[in-house]
mmCIF file of C-alpha atoms in Angstrom:
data_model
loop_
_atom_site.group_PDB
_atom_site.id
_atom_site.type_symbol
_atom_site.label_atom_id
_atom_site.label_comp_id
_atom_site.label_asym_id
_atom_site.label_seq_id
_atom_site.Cartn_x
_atom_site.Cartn_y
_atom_site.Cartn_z
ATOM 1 C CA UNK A 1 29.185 -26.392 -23.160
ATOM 2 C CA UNK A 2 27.091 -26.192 -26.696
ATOM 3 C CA UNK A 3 24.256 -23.616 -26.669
ATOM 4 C CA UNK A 4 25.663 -22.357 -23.360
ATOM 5 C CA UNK A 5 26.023 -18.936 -24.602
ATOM 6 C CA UNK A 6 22.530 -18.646 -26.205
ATOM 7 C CA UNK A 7 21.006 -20.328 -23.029
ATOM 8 C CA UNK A 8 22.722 -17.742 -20.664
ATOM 9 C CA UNK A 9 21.808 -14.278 -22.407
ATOM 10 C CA UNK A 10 17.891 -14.876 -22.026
ATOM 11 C CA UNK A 11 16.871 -13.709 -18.657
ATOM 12 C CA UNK A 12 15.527 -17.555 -17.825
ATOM 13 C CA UNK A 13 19.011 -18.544 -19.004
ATOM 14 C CA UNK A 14 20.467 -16.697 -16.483
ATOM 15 C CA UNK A 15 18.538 -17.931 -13.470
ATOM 16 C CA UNK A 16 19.085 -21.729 -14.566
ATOM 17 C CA UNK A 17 22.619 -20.937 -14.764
ATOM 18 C CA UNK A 18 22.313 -18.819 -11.717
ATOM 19 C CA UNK A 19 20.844 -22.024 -10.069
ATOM 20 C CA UNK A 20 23.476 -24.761 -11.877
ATOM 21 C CA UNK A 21 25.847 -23.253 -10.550
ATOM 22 C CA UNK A 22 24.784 -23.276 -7.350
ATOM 23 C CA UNK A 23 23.386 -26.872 -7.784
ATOM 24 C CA UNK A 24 27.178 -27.897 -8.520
ATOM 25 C CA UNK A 25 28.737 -25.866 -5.193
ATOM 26 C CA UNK A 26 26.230 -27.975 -3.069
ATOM 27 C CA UNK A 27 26.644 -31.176 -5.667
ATOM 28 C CA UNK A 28 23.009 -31.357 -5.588
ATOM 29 C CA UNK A 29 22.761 -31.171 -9.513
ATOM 30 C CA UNK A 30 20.985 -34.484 -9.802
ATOM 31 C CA UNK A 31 18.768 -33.512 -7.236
ATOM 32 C CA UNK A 32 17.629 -29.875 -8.393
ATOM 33 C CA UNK A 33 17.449 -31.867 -12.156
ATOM 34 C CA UNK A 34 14.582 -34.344 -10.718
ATOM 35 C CA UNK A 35 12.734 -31.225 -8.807
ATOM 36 C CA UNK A 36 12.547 -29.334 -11.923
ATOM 37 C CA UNK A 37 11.232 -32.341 -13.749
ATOM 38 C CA UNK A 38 8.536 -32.919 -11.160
ATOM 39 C CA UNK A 39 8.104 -29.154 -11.243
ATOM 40 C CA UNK A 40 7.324 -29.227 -14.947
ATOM 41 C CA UNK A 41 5.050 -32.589 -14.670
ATOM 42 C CA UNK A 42 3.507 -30.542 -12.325
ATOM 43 C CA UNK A 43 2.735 -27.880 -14.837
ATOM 44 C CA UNK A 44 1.821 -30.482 -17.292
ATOM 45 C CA UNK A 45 -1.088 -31.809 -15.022
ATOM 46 C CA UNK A 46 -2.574 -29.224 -12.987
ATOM 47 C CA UNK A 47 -3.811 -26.355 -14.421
ATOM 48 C CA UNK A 48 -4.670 -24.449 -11.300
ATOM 49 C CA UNK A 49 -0.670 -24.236 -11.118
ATOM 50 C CA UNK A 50 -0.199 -23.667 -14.400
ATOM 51 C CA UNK A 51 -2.520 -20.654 -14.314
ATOM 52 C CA UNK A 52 -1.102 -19.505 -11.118
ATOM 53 C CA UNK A 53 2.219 -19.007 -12.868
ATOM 54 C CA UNK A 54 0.665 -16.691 -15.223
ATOM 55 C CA UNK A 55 -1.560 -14.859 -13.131
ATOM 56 C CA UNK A 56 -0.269 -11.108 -12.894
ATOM 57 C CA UNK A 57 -2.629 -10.510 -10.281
ATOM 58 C CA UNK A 58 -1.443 -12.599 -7.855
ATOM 59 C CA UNK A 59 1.076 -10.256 -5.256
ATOM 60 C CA UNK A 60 4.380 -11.318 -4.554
ATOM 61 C CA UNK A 61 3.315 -12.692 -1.169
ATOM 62 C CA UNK A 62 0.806 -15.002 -2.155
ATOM 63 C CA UNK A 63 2.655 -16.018 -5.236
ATOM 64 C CA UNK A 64 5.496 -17.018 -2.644
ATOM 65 C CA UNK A 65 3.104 -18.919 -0.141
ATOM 66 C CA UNK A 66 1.345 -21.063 -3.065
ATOM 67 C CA UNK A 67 5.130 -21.711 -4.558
ATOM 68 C CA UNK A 68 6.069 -22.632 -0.850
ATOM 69 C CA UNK A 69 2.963 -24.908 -0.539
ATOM 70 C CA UNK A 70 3.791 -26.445 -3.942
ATOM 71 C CA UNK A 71 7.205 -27.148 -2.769
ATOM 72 C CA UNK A 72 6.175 -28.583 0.319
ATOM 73 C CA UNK A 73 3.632 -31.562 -1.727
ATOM 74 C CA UNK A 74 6.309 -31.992 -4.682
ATOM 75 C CA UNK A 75 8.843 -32.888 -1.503
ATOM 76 C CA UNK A 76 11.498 -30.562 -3.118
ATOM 77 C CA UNK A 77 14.950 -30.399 -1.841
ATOM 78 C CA UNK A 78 15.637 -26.696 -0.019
ATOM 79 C CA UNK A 79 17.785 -25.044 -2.990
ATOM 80 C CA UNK A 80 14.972 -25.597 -5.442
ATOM 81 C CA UNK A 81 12.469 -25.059 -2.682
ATOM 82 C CA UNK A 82 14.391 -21.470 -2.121
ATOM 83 C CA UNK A 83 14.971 -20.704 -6.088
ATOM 84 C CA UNK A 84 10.821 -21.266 -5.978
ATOM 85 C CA UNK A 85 10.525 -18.692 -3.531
ATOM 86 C CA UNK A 86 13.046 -16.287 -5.399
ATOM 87 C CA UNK A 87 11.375 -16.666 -8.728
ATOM 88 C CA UNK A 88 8.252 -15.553 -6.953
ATOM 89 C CA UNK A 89 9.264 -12.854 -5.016
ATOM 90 C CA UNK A 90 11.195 -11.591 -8.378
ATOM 91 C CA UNK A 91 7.599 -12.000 -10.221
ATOM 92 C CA UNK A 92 8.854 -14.485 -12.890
ATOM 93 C CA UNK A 93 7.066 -17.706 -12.285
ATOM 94 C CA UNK A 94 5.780 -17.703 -15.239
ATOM 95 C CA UNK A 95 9.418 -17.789 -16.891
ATOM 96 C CA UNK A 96 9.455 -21.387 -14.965
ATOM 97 C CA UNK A 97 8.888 -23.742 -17.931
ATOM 98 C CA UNK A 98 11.311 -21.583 -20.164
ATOM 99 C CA UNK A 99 14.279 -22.379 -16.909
ATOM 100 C CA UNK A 100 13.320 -26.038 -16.269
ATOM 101 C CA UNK A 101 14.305 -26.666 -19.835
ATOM 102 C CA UNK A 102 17.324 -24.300 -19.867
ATOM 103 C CA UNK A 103 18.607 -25.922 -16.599
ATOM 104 C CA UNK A 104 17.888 -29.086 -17.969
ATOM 105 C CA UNK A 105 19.827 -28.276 -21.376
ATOM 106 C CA UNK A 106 22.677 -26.740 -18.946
ATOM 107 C CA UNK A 107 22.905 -30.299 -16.932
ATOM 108 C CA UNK A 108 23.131 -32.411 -20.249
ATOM 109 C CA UNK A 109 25.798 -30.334 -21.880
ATOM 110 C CA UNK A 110 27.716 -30.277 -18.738
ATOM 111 C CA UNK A 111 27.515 -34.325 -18.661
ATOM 112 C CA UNK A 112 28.167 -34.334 -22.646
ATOM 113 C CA UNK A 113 24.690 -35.334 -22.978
ATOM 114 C CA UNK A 114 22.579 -34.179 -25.708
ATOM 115 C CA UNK A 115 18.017 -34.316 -25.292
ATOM 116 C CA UNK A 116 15.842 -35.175 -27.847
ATOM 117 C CA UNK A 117 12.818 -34.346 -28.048
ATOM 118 C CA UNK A 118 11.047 -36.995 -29.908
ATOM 119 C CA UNK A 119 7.399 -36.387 -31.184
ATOM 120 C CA UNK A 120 4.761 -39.730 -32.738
ATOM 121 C CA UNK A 121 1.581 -40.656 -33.342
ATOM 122 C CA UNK A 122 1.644 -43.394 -31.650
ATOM 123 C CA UNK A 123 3.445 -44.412 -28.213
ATOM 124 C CA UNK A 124 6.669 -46.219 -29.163
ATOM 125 C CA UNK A 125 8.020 -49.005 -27.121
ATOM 126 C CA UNK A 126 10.832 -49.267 -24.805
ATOM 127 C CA UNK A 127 12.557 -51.488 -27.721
ATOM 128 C CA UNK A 128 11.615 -48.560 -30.424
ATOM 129 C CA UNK A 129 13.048 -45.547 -28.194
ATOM 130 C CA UNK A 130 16.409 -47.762 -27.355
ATOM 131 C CA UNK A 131 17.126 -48.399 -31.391
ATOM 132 C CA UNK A 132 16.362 -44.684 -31.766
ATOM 133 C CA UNK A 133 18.683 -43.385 -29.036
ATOM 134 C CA UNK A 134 21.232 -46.039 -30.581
ATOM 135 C CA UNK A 135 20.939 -44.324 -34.243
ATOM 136 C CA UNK A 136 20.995 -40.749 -32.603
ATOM 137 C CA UNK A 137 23.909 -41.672 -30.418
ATOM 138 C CA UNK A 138 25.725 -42.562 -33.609
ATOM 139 C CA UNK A 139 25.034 -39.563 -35.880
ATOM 140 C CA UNK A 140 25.605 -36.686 -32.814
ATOM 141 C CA UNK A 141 28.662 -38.856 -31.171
ATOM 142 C CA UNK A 142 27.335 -38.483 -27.777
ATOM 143 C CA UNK A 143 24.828 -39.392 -25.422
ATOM 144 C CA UNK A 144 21.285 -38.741 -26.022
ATOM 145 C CA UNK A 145 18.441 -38.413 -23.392
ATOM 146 C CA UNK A 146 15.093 -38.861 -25.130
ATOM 147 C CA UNK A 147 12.008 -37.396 -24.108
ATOM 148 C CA UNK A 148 9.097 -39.050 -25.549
ATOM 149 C CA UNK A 149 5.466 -37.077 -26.351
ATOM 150 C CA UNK A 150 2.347 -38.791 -28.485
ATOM 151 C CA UNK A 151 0.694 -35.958 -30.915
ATOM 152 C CA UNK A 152 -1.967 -38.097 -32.928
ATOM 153 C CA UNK A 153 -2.089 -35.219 -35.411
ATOM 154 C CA UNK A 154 1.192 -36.377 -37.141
ATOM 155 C CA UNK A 155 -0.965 -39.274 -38.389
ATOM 156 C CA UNK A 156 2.394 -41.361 -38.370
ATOM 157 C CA UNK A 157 5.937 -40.921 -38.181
ATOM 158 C CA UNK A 158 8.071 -38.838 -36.290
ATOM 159 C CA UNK A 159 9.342 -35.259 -35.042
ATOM 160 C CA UNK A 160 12.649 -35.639 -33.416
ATOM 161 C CA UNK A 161 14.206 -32.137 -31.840
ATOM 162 C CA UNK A 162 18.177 -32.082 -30.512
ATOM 163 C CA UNK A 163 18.766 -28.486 -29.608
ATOM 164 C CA UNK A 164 18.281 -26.427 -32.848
ATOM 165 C CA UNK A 165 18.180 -29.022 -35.221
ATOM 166 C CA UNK A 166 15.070 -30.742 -36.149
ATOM 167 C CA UNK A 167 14.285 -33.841 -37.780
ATOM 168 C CA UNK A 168 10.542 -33.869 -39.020
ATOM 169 C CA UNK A 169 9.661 -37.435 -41.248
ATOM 170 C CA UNK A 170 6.181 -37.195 -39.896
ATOM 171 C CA UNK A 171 3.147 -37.871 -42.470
ATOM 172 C CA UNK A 172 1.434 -34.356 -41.836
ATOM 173 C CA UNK A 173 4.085 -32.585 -43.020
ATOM 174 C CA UNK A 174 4.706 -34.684 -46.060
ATOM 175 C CA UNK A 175 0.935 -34.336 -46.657
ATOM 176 C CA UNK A 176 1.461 -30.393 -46.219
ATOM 177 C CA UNK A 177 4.301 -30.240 -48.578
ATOM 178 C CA UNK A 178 2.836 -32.640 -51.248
ATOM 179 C CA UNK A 179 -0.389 -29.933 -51.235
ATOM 180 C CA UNK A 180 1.651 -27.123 -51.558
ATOM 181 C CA UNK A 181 3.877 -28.668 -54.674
ATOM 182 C CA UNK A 182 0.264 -29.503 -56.126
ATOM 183 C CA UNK A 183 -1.157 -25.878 -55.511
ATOM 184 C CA UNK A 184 1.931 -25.057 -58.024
#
């Protein structure tokens, strides 16, 4: 597995792994994969439960109950459902984005898959992210998931990210670097 070893020392590392592993005794991996993803949509959209992630002052108990009721609406299957509940009685919800993407990295290494990460402007179309996946398919010689995000601030362009390598051809930075060759 690439990045395996770096994933695995970080204490959200360890839990994904902790969980993988027993995702792949119950051969639920595909399931546990699509609860963390709603998990982390979850995150994306509601800030109440983003901000009860991070709330210190919420007691183990309560922390436990909301991930419980959280569980319950997101219709998660029982491991992830129970990892939920472990995470909160352990006081390290708010290491829960940092483990949906190290299970997630975990899952595609496993399958020989590789994410990307791709940043633009603008949306691209289903045609535009299928030539792209084609061209990084070629140059990593594997599979390649792409995730797909819209930051207007590039101005135009792209950001893609696969693992630790990163591809940036968007304008902002080649605005960026053109001021700082002018500043001298």
């Amino acid at each position: 597995m690439e990045n395996s070893g770096g994933i695995k020392a970080s204490l959200q590392g360890r839990y994904a792994s902790a969980l993988f592993d027993l995702a792949s005794e119950n051969g639920t991996v595909s399931a546990v994969e699509s609860d963390l993803e709603k998990i982390g949509e979850a995150l994306k959209e509601s800030a109440d439960f983003s901000d009860l992630i991070r709330n210190p002052q919420i007691s183990r108990d309560a922390a436990g109950k909301a991930a419980e009721a959280v569980a319950d609406v997101l219709g998660l299957s029982p491991l992830t459902k129970n990892f939920m509940g472990v995470l909160a009685g352990n006081r390290r919800l708010s290491a829960l984005p940092e483990i949906i993407r190290a299970f997630a990295a975990i899952a595609a290494a496993q399958r020989g898959e590789a994410t990307a990460e791709v940043t633009t402007a603008h949306a691209l179309t289903d045609e535009q992210v299928e030539q792209l996946r084609q061209k990084l398919e070629m140059r990593e010689g594997r599979n390649v998931k792409i995730k797909t995000s819209v930051d207007p601030e590039l101005l135009g362009g792209l950001v893609v990210t696969i693992g630790s390598k990163r591809i940036d051809s968007s304008i902002r930075t080649r605005l960026n670097s053109l001021a700082q060759a002018m500043k001298g």
